[in-house]
mmCIF file of C-alpha atoms and ligand atoms in Angstrom:
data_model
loop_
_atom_site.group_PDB
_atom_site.id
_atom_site.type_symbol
_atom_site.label_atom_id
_atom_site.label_comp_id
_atom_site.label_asym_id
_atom_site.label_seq_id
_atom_site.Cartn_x
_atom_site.Cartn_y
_atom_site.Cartn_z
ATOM 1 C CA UNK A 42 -14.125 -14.649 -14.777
ATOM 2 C CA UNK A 43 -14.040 -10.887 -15.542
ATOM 3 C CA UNK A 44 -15.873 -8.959 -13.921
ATOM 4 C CA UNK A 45 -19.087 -6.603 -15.214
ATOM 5 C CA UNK A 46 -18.016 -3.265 -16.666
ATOM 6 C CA UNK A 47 -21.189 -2.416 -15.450
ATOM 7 C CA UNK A 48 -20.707 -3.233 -11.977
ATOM 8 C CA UNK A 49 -21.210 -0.355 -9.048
ATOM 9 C CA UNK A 50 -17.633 -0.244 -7.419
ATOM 10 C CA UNK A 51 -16.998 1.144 -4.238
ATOM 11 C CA UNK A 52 -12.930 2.420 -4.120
ATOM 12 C CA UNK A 53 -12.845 2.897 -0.277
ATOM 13 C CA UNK A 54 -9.899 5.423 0.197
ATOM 14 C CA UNK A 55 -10.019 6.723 -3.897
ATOM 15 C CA UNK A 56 -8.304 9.820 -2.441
ATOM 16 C CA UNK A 57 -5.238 7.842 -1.441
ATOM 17 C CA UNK A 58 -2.556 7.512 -3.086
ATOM 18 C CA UNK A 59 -3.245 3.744 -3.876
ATOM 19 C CA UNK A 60 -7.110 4.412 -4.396
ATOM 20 C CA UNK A 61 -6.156 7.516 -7.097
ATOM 21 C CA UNK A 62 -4.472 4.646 -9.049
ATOM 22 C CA UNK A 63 -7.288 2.142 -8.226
ATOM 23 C CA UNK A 64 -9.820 4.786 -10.016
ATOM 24 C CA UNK A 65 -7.574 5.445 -12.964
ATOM 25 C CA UNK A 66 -6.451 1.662 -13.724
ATOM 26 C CA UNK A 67 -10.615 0.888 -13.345
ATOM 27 C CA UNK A 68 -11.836 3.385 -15.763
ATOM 28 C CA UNK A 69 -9.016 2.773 -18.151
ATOM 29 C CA UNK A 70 -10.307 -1.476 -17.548
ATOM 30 C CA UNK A 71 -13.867 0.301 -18.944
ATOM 31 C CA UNK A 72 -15.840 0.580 -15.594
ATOM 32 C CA UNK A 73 -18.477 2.823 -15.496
ATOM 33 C CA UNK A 74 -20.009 2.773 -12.015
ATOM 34 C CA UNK A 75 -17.372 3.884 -9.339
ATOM 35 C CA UNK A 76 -18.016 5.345 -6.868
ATOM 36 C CA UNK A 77 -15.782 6.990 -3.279
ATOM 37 C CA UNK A 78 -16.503 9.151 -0.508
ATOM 38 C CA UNK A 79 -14.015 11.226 1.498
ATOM 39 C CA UNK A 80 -12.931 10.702 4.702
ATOM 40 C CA UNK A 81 -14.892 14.316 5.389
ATOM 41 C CA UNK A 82 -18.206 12.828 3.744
ATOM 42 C CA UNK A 83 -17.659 9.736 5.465
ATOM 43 C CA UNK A 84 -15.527 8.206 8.727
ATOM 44 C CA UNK A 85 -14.886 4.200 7.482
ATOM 45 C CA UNK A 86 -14.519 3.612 11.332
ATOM 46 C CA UNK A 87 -17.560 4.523 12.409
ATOM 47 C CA UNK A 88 -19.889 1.751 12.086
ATOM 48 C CA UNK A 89 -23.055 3.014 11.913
ATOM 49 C CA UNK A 90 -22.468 5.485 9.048
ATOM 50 C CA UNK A 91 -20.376 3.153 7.346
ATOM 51 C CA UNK A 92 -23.492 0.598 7.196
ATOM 52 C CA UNK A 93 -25.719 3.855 6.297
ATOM 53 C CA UNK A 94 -23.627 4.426 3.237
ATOM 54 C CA UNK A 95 -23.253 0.824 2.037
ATOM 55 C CA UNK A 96 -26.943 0.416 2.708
ATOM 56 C CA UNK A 97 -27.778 3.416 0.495
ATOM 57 C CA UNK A 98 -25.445 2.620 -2.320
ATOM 58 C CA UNK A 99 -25.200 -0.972 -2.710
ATOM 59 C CA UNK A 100 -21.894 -1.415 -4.659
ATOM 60 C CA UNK A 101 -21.736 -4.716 -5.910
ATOM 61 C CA UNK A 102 -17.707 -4.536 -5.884
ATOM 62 C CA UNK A 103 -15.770 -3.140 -2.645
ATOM 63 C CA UNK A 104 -12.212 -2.350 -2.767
ATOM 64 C CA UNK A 105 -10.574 -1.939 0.375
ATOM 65 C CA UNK A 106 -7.760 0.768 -0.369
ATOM 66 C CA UNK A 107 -8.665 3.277 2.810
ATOM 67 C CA UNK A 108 -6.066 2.631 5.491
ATOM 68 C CA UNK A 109 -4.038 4.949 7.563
ATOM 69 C CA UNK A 110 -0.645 4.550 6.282
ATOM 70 C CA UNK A 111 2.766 5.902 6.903
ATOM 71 C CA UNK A 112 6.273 4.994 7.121
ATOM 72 C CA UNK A 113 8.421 3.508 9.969
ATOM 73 C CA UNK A 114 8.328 6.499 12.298
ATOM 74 C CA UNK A 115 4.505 7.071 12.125
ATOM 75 C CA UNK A 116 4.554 3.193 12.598
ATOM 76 C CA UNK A 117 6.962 3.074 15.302
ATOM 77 C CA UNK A 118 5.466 6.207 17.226
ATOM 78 C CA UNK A 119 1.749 5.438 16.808
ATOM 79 C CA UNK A 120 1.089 1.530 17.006
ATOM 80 C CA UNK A 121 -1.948 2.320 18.610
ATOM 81 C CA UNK A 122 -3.988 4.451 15.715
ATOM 82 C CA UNK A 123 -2.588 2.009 12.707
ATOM 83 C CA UNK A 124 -3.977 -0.765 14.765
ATOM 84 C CA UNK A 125 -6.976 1.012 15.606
ATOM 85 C CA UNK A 126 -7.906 2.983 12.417
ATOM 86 C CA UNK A 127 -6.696 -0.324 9.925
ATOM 87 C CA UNK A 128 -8.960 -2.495 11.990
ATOM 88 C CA UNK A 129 -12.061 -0.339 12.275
ATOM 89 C CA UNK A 130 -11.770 0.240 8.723
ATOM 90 C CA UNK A 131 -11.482 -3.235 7.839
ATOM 91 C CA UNK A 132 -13.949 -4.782 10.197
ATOM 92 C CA UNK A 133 -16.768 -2.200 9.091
ATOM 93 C CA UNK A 134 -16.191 -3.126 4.987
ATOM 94 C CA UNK A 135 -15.858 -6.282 5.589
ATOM 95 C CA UNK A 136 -19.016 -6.961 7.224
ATOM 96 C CA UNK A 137 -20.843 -4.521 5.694
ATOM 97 C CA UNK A 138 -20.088 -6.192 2.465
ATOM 98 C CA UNK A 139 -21.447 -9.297 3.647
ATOM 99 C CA UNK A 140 -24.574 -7.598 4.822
ATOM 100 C CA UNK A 141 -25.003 -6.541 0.982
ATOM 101 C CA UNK A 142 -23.764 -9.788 -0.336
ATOM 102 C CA UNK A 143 -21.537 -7.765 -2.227
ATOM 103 C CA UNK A 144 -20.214 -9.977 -5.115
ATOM 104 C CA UNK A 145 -16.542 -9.336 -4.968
ATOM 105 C CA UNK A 146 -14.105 -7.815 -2.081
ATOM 106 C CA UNK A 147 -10.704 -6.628 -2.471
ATOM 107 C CA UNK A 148 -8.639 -6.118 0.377
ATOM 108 C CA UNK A 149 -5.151 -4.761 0.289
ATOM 109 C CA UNK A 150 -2.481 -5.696 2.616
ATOM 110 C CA UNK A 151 0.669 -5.308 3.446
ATOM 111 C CA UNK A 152 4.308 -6.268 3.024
ATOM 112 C CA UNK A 153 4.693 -6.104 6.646
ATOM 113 C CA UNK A 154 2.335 -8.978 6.854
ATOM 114 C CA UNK A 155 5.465 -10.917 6.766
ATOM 115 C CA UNK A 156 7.656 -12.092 9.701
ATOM 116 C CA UNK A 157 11.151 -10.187 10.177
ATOM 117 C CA UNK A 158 12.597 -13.399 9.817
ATOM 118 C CA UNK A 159 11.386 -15.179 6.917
ATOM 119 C CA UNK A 160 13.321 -16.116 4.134
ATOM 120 C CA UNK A 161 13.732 -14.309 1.270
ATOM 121 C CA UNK A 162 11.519 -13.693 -1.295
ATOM 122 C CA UNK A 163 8.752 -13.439 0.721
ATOM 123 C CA UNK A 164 6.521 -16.379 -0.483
ATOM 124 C CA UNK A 165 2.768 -16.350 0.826
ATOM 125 C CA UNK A 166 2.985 -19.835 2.548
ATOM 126 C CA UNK A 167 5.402 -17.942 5.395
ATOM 127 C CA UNK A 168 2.915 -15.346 6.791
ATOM 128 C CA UNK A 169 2.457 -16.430 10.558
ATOM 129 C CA UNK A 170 5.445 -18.385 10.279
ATOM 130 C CA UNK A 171 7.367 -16.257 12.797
ATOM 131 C CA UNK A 172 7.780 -13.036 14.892
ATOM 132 C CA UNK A 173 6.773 -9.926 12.977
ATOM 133 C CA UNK A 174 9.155 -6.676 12.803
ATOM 134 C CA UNK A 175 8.385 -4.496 16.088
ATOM 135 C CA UNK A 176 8.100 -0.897 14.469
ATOM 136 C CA UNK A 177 5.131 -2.082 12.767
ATOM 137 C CA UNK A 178 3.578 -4.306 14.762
ATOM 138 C CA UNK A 179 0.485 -2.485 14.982
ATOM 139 C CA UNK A 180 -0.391 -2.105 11.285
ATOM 140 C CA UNK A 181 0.801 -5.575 10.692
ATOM 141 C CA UNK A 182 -1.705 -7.394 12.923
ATOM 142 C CA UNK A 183 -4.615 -5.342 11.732
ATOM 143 C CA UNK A 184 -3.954 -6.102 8.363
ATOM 144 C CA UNK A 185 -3.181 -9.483 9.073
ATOM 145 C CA UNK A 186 -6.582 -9.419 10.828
ATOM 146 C CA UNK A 187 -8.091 -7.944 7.748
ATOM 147 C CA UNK A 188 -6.858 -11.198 5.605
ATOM 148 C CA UNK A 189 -8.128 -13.546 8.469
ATOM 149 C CA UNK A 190 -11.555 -11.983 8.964
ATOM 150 C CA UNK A 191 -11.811 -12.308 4.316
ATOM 151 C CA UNK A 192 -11.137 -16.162 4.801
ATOM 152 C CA UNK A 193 -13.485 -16.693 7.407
ATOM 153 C CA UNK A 194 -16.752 -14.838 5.674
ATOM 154 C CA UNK A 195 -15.188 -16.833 2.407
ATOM 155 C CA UNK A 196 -15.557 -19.796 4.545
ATOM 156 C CA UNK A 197 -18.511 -19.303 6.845
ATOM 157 C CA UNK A 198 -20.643 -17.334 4.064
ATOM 158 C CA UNK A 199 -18.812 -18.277 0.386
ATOM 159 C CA UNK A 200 -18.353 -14.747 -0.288
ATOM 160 C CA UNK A 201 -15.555 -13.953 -2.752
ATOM 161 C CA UNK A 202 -13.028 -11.635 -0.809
ATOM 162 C CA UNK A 203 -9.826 -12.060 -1.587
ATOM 163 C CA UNK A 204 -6.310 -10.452 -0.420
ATOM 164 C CA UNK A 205 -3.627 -9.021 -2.325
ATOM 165 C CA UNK A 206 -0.494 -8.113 -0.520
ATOM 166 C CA UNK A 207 1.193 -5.088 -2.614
ATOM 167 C CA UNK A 208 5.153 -5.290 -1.957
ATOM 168 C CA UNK A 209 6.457 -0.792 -1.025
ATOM 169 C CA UNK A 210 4.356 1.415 -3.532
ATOM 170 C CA UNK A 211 5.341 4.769 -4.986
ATOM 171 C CA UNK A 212 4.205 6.750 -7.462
ATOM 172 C CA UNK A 213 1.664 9.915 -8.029
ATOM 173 C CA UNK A 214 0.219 11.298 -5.211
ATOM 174 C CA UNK A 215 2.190 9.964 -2.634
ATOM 175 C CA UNK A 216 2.479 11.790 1.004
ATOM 176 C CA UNK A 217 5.499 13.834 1.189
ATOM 177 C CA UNK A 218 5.089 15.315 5.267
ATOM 178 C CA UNK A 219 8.048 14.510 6.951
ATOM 179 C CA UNK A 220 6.793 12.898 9.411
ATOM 180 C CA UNK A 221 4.841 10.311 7.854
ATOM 181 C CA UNK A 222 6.312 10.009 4.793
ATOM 182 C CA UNK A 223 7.570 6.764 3.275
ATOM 183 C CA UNK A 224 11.532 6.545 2.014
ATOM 184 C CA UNK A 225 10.955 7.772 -1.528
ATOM 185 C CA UNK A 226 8.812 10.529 -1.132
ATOM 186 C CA UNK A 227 11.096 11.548 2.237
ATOM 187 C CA UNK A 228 14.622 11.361 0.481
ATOM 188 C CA UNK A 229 12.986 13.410 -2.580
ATOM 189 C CA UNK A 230 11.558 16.013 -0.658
ATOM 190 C CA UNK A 231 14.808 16.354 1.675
ATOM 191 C CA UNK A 232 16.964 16.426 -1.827
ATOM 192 C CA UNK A 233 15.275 18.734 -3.438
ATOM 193 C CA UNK A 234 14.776 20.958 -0.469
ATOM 194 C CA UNK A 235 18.576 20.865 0.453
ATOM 195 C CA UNK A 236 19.629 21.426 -3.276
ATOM 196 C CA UNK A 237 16.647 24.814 -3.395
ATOM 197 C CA UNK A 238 18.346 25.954 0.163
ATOM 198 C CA UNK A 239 21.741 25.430 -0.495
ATOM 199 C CA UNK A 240 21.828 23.173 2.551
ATOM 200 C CA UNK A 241 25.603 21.476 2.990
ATOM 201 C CA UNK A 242 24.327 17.598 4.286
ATOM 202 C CA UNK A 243 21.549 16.474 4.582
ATOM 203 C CA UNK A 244 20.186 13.305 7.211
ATOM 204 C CA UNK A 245 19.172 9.973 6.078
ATOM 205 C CA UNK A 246 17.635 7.718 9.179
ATOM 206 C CA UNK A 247 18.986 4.047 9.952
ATOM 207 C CA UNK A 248 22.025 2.701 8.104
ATOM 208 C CA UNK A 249 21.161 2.734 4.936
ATOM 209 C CA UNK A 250 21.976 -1.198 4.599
ATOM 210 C CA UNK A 251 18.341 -2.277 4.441
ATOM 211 C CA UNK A 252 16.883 -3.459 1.083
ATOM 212 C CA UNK A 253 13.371 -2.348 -0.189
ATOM 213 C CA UNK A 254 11.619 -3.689 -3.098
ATOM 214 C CA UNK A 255 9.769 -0.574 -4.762
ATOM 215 C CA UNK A 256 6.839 -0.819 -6.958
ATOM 216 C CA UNK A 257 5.061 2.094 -8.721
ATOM 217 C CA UNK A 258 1.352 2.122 -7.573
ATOM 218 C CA UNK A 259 -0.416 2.090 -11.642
ATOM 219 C CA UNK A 260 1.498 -1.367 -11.856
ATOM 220 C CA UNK A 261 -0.173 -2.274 -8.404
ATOM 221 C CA UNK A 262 -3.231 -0.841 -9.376
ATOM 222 C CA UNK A 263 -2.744 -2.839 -12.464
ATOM 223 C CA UNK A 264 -2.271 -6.070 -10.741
ATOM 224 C CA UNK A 265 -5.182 -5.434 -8.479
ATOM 225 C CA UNK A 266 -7.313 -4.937 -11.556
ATOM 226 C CA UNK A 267 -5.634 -8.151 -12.808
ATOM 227 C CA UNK A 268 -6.679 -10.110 -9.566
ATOM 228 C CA UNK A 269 -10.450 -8.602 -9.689
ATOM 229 C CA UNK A 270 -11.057 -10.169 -12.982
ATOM 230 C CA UNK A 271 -8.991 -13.811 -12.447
ATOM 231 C CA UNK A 272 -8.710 -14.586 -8.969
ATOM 232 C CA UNK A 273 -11.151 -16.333 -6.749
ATOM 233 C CA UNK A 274 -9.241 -18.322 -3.688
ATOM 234 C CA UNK A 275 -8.645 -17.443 0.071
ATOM 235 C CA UNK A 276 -5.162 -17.274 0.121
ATOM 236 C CA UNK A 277 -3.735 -14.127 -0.151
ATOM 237 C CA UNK A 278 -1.490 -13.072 -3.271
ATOM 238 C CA UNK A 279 1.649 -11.020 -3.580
ATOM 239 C CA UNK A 280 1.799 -7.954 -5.893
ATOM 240 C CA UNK A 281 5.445 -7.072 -6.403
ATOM 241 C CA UNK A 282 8.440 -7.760 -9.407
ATOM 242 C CA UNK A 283 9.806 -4.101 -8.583
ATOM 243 C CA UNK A 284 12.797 -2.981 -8.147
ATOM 244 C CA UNK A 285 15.229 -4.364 -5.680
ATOM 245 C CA UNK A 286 17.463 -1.514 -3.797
ATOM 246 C CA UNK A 287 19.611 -0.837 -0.427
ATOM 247 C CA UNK A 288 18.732 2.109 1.043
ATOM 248 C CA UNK A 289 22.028 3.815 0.524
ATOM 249 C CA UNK A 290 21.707 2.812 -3.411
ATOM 250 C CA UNK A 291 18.042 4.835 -3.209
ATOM 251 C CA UNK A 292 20.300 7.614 -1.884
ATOM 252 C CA UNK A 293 22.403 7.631 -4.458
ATOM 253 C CA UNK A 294 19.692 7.598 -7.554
ATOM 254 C CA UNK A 295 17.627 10.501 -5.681
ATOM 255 C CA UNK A 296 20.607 12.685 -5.232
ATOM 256 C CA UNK A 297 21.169 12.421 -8.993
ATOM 257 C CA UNK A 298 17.752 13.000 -9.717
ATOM 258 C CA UNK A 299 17.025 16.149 -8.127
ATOM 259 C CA UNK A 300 20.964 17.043 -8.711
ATOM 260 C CA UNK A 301 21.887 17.378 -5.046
ATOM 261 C CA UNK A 302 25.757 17.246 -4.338
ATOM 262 C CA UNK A 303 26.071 17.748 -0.850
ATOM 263 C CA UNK A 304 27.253 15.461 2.148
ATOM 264 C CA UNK A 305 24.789 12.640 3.212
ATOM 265 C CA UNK A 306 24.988 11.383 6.613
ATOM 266 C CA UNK A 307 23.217 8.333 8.047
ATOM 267 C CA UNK A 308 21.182 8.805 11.920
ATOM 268 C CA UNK A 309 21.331 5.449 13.371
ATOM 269 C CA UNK A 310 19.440 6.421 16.012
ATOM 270 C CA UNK A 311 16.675 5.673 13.586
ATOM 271 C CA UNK A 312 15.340 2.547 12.810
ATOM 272 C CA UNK A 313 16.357 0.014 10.091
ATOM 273 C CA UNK A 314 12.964 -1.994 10.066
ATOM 274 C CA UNK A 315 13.285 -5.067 8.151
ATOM 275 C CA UNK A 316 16.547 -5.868 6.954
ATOM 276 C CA UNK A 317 14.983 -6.943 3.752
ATOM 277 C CA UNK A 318 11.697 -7.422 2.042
ATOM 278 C CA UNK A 319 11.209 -9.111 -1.381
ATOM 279 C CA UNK A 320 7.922 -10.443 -2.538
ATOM 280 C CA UNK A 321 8.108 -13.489 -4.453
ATOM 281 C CA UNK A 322 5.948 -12.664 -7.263
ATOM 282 C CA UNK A 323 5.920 -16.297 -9.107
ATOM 283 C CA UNK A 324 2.055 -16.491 -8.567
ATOM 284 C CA UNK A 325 1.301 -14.050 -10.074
ATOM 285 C CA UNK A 326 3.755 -13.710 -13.125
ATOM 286 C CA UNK A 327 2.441 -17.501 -13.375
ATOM 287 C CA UNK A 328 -0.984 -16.285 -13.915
ATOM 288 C CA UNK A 329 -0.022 -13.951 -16.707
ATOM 289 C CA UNK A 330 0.972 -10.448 -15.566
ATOM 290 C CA UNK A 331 3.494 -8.616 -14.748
ATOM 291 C CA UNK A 332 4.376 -5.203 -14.116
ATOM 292 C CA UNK A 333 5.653 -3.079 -16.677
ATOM 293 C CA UNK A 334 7.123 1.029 -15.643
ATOM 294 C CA UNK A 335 10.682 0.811 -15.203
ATOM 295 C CA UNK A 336 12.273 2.135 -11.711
ATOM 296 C CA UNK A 337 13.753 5.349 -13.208
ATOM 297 C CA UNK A 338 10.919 6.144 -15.235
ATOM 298 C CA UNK A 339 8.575 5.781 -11.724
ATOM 299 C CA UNK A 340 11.233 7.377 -10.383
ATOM 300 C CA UNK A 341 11.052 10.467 -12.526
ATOM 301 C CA UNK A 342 7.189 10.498 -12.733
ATOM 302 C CA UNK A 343 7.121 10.739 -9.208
ATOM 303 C CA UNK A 344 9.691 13.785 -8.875
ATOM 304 C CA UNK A 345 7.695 15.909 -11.942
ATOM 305 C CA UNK A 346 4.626 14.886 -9.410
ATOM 306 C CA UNK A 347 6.381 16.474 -6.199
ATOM 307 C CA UNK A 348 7.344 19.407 -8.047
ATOM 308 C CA UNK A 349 3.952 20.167 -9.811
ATOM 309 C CA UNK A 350 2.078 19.298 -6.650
ATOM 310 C CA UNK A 351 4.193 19.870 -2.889
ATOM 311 C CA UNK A 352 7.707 22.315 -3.905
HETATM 312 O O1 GFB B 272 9.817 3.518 3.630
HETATM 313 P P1 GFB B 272 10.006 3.302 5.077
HETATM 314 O O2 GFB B 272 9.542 4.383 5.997
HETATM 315 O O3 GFB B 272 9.275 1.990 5.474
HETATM 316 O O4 GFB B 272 11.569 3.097 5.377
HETATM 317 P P2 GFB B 272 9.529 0.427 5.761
HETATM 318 C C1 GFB B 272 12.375 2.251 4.615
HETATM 319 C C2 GFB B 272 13.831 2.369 5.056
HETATM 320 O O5 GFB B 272 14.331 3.654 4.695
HETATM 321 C C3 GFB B 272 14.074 2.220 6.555
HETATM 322 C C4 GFB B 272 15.043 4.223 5.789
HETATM 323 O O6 GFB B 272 15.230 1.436 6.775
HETATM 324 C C5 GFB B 272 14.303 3.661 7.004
HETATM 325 O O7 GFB B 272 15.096 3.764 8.186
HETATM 326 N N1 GFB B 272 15.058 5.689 5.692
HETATM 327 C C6 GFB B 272 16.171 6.471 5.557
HETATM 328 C C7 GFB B 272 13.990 6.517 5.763
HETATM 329 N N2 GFB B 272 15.843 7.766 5.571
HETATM 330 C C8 GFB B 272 14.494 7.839 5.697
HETATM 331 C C9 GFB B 272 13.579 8.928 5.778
HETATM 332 O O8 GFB B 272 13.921 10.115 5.743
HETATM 333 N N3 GFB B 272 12.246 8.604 5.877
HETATM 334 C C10 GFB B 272 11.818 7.310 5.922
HETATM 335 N N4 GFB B 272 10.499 7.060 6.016
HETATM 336 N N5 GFB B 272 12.675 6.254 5.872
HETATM 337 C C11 GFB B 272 7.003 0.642 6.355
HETATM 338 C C12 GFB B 272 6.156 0.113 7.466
HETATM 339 O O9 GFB B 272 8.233 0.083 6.587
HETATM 340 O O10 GFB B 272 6.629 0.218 5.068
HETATM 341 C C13 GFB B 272 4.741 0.064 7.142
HETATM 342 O O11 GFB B 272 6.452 0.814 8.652
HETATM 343 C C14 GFB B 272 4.448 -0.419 5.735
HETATM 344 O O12 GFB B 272 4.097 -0.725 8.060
HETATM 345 C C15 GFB B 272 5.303 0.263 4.726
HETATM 346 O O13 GFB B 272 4.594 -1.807 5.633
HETATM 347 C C16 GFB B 272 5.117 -0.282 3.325
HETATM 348 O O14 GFB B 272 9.585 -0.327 4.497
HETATM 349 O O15 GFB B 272 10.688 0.205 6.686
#
């Protein structure tokens, strides 16, 4: 059942990239009442003031988009703070929305959820089913925690909190610092930096064998919006139906986008991280939706957004 346009909704993170979509897909769905804080105005981990703020607003709706995210160096280099951070964040909404009685919780997880093992496309019935990928072991449990702790307040309490797990998300706003930085927003910036400099090669980490699926985040944001209105159930739900690349294939489409010619070379020093993860999306493409930007039009959105916004 949809839910009321009317209905105070709390986009925790709305400064994210993710939340930024959130916002944009839920006033374009006709909601009237949303409402975020920063993380200056307001520190999700802290407990207290997160309960002082939920107390004080009462949002009937709670979307759980504030995480501390990164690629797999941040992952791999501070296990510690994405545990930490993810399940501080978590724990406090969570709860807190249960203290209000809020009527609907949205949590967003992760595509790391899944074991580094599993078979491919990821279906939802194999999460726990095996080992998980060690660079991002840290996020992974929290957010597998996150999941965990919605199906037990669903089943202790009835509460409706439901889990989406959003396959790798590009798209407007995304975090282009080197050193955090996800593989899209990293290979543009490097591209377009070596191409402005003149630079004769530029670095690529791993082996550039692994395949990512890539979705751009107003199609998740879409499917989350989707999944607010028409689904109700504790099992968590894939978001995905992107694009399917290697690594060295990204390469090659980002060097023609922002027209760099150079040498590439390939540090495998660095990390691979999964081999592979694809989302089975037959859920929910059975349910009705599907997403609808093409790759190279994401693709090209996303540059015009680096160069308006970081070059
Ligand atoms: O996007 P990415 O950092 O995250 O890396 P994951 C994807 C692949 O691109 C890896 C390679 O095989 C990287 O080694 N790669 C090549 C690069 N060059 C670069 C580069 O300059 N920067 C980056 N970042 N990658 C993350 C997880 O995994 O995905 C998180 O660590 C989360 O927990 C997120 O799940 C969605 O897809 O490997």
């Amino acid at each position: 059942m949809s839910l009321p346009r009317d209905s105070k909704v709390y986009i925790a993170g709305h400064q994210g990239m993710v939340g930024r979509a959130l916002w944009r897909a839920m006033e374009t769905a006709g909601f009237t009442k949303l409402i975020g804080r920063t993380r200056a105005e307001l520190d999700l981990r802290d407990p207290a003031a997160t309960q002082t703020f939920l107390a004080a607003e009462q949002p009937e709706v709670i979307i759980i988009a504030a995480a501390k995210v990164g690629g797999i160096e941040a992952n791999r280099t501070q296990p510690a703070d994405f545990f930490f951070d993810n399940q501080q964040i978590q724990t406090n909404l969570i709860h807190g929305a249960h203290r209000l009685g809020a009527r609907k919780l949205l949590f967003l997880g992760s595509s790391c959820m899944y074991p580094r093992e599993a078979a491919q496309p990821l279906t939802e019935s194999a999460l726990c089913s095996g080992p998980l990928e060690p660079t991002n072991e840290g996020y992974a449990t929290a957010k597998l925690a996150g999941w965990k702790m919605c199906q037990a307040y669903r089943q202790q309490h009835g509460h409706d909190f439901i889990t989406a797990i959003p396959t790798n998300l590009f798209g407007l706003f995304d975090h282009y610092e080197p050193g955090r930085s996800h593989v899209i927003p990293a290979l543009i910036a490097k591209y377009h930096q070596a191409k402005a400099e003149g630079t004769a090669s530029v670095t690529n980490w791993g082996s550039g064998a692994p395949q990512r699926e890539f979705l751009n985040v107003d199609d998740a944001a879409a499917g989350c919006m989707f999944l607010l209105d028409h689904y109700s159930k504790a099992d968590p739900i894939n978001i995905a139906g992107g694009t399917e690349l290697s690594i060295r294939e990204l390469n090659e489409q980002i060097a023609a986008l922002t027209t760099y010619s150079g040498a590439v070379e390939w540090d495998t020093e660095k990390p691979d991280g999964m081999p592979r993860k694809l989302l089975d999306d037959s859920r929910l493409q059975a349910m009705g939706w599907a997403p609808k930007m093409s790759f190279a039009d994401g693709l090209e959105q996303a540059y015009a957004d680096y160069c308006e916004r970081v070059a």
